[in-house]
């Protein structure tokens, strides 16, 4: 049965404006604006805050321990399968419209931790078709972004035996027929209610493709709990897919979700973006670029003068370099609290806190870039991660799509 809250959600837009100007913000897969109230999003999207007990059952990771990923759907089913050693899967993808930055890669490193600790199968779809439809870029530019993004995804270091990377246009032989099968269970009214009015029929159809991504692990390997760790602006994709799965047209369970806050933009509150005016730190940035970007652009919680800062201290809750340490780049909780205490007391200056963030981020990027540079040709390195012929056939058969020339 479909959760009644989710049914209600799919009849309402994901724009979250209210009568109060302070509460006006927009969160959709295509736009994030305003100062986001994450608690209001849970009410309007119908998701549940993660409990302390659930956090403890996940593999230990600062993104969960510190509640960057703070809410979800059907989390217990996934945790029970992981604890029992039963099949379970993670789906987290990438829209290749430009270079990858820090905000893009953190869910991938979280998925890698799950895979290493519990043996999860990880599926990583790349929606090059959607980006062609949604962005003002030609196919050759999207293709080049796809190739470069694939190098960054491979550099994360997933286990090829338990990882499948799917590129929509390259794997259209399996993605498209399943999407057509699912599209029959999506109405234009549902799509418009969730996503708003779309500019093209391509984007109107895309939710069926996204649902294919999220159900593919079960279509390949049978019913199993599937968890989708995503920033909360991507939750509409999960909600629509859960509605489709609940219709029992296919042998699948509704995918679960792990919903996260945005890594803040360097210039203050909001979403870290590679497409707007806010600067971002790309995964290929050299140490000098990282340092200059943070020193020049990172919003701080410090005081106007050193004297005032020493006297009154800074505010780590709004300080972006501190938030970067908190999200991912300082794994030790005691050390993070020491940094926060020193900053509040005025013993640690804003410039010194920036240098700490620069040191940790450049060290992380150095390891990532080393693995990236060790890759050979993208075709050869990607091959072990692609769906096999047998997996493609199983997925199509479970979706009720005849294979071969007899379709």
XYZ file of C-alpha atoms in Angstrom, residues 10-173:
164
model
C 2.570 13.811 -5.100
C -0.410 16.066 -5.618
C 1.433 19.141 -4.387
C 4.281 21.100 -5.900
C 7.654 20.874 -4.167
C 7.860 24.662 -4.084
C 7.651 25.520 -0.399
C 6.508 29.126 -0.318
C 4.347 30.360 2.548
C 2.777 33.640 3.520
C 5.806 34.661 5.590
C 8.661 36.111 3.487
C 11.192 34.474 5.811
C 9.686 31.074 4.995
C 9.733 31.464 1.222
C 12.085 29.004 -0.402
C 12.034 26.641 -3.359
C 13.388 23.107 -3.407
C 12.956 21.066 -6.583
C 15.319 18.884 -8.639
C 15.805 21.878 -10.947
C 15.899 24.865 -8.575
C 16.939 25.615 -4.998
C 16.373 29.167 -3.766
C 16.019 30.927 -0.442
C 17.006 29.980 3.092
C 15.874 26.391 3.521
C 13.912 25.215 6.537
C 14.785 21.517 6.658
C 12.105 20.745 9.236
C 9.369 22.230 7.053
C 10.634 20.139 4.145
C 10.101 16.976 6.181
C 6.509 17.989 6.885
C 5.774 18.815 3.276
C 7.629 15.889 1.718
C 6.301 13.396 4.250
C 9.668 11.948 5.296
C 10.786 10.871 8.775
C 13.668 12.240 10.814
C 16.327 9.600 11.503
C 16.345 8.351 15.075
C 19.464 7.917 17.209
C 18.932 4.146 17.066
C 18.842 4.164 13.267
C 22.006 6.271 13.088
C 23.798 3.771 15.319
C 22.804 0.871 13.035
C 24.325 2.487 9.951
C 28.044 2.132 9.235
C 29.780 4.896 11.176
C 30.276 8.027 9.096
C 30.362 11.756 9.949
C 27.719 12.536 7.322
C 25.292 10.419 9.369
C 26.709 10.848 12.858
C 26.417 14.643 12.566
C 22.998 14.512 10.873
C 23.974 15.913 7.476
C 21.848 13.016 6.260
C 19.027 13.576 8.692
C 15.827 11.976 7.353
C 14.605 9.071 5.286
C 11.961 6.647 4.112
C 11.831 2.884 4.829
C 15.249 3.023 6.459
C 14.557 0.130 8.840
C 13.955 -2.360 6.020
C 17.351 -1.511 4.555
C 19.113 -1.698 7.935
C 17.570 -5.076 8.740
C 18.746 -6.549 5.431
C 22.248 -5.126 5.896
C 22.492 -6.526 9.436
C 21.288 -9.960 8.327
C 23.608 -10.130 5.343
C 20.647 -10.241 2.957
C 20.808 -8.562 -0.470
C 20.519 -4.780 -0.283
C 21.407 -1.972 -2.659
C 22.343 1.699 -2.793
C 21.467 3.979 -5.726
C 23.162 7.363 -6.003
C 23.777 9.062 -9.324
C 25.153 12.060 -11.127
C 23.777 14.556 -13.632
C 26.780 15.315 -15.864
C 26.255 18.987 -16.733
C 29.692 20.180 -15.630
C 32.742 19.295 -13.529
C 32.103 17.540 -10.234
C 32.685 19.468 -7.024
C 32.845 18.519 -3.349
C 29.085 18.548 -2.876
C 28.611 16.035 -5.691
C 31.091 13.463 -4.443
C 30.252 13.212 -0.741
C 27.239 10.867 -1.265
C 29.491 8.650 -3.387
C 32.030 8.303 -0.592
C 29.173 7.524 1.792
C 27.953 4.803 -0.585
C 31.484 3.414 -0.726
C 31.533 3.155 3.090
C 28.229 1.250 3.026
C 29.564 -1.086 0.366
C 32.754 -1.777 2.300
C 31.034 -2.286 5.672
C 27.885 -4.218 4.700
C 28.504 -5.532 1.173
C 25.850 -3.325 -0.434
C 25.509 -3.383 -4.191
C 25.877 0.179 -5.495
C 24.198 1.457 -8.666
C 25.356 4.795 -10.089
C 23.219 6.132 -12.970
C 24.394 9.114 -15.022
C 21.485 11.088 -16.467
C 23.152 12.556 -19.540
C 19.800 12.571 -21.342
C 18.140 14.685 -18.665
C 21.003 17.172 -18.653
C 20.742 17.566 -22.410
C 17.052 18.334 -21.976
C 17.382 20.593 -18.938
C 20.594 22.473 -19.713
C 21.475 24.758 -22.602
C 24.339 22.529 -23.748
C 24.862 20.413 -26.885
C 25.235 16.647 -26.715
C 28.986 16.746 -27.315
C 29.490 19.009 -24.272
C 27.299 16.765 -22.115
C 29.289 13.789 -23.430
C 32.584 15.344 -22.396
C 31.219 16.142 -18.934
C 30.036 12.532 -18.698
C 33.493 11.182 -19.461
C 35.168 13.485 -16.932
C 32.538 12.735 -14.281
C 33.068 9.020 -14.843
C 36.754 9.451 -14.062
C 35.853 11.069 -10.753
C 33.311 8.356 -9.935
C 35.817 5.604 -10.687
C 38.424 7.405 -8.572
C 36.193 6.978 -5.494
C 37.228 3.322 -5.509
C 34.113 1.174 -5.625
C 34.271 -2.623 -5.780
C 33.543 -3.495 -9.440
C 31.979 -6.821 -8.447
C 29.341 -4.969 -6.420
C 28.965 -1.789 -8.471
C 27.097 -1.001 -11.676
C 27.489 2.315 -13.472
C 24.745 3.095 -15.968
C 24.831 5.917 -18.539
C 21.366 6.574 -19.905
C 22.276 7.057 -23.573
C 24.941 4.330 -23.586
C 22.634 1.872 -21.807
C 19.422 2.867 -23.560
C 18.851 -0.757 -24.609
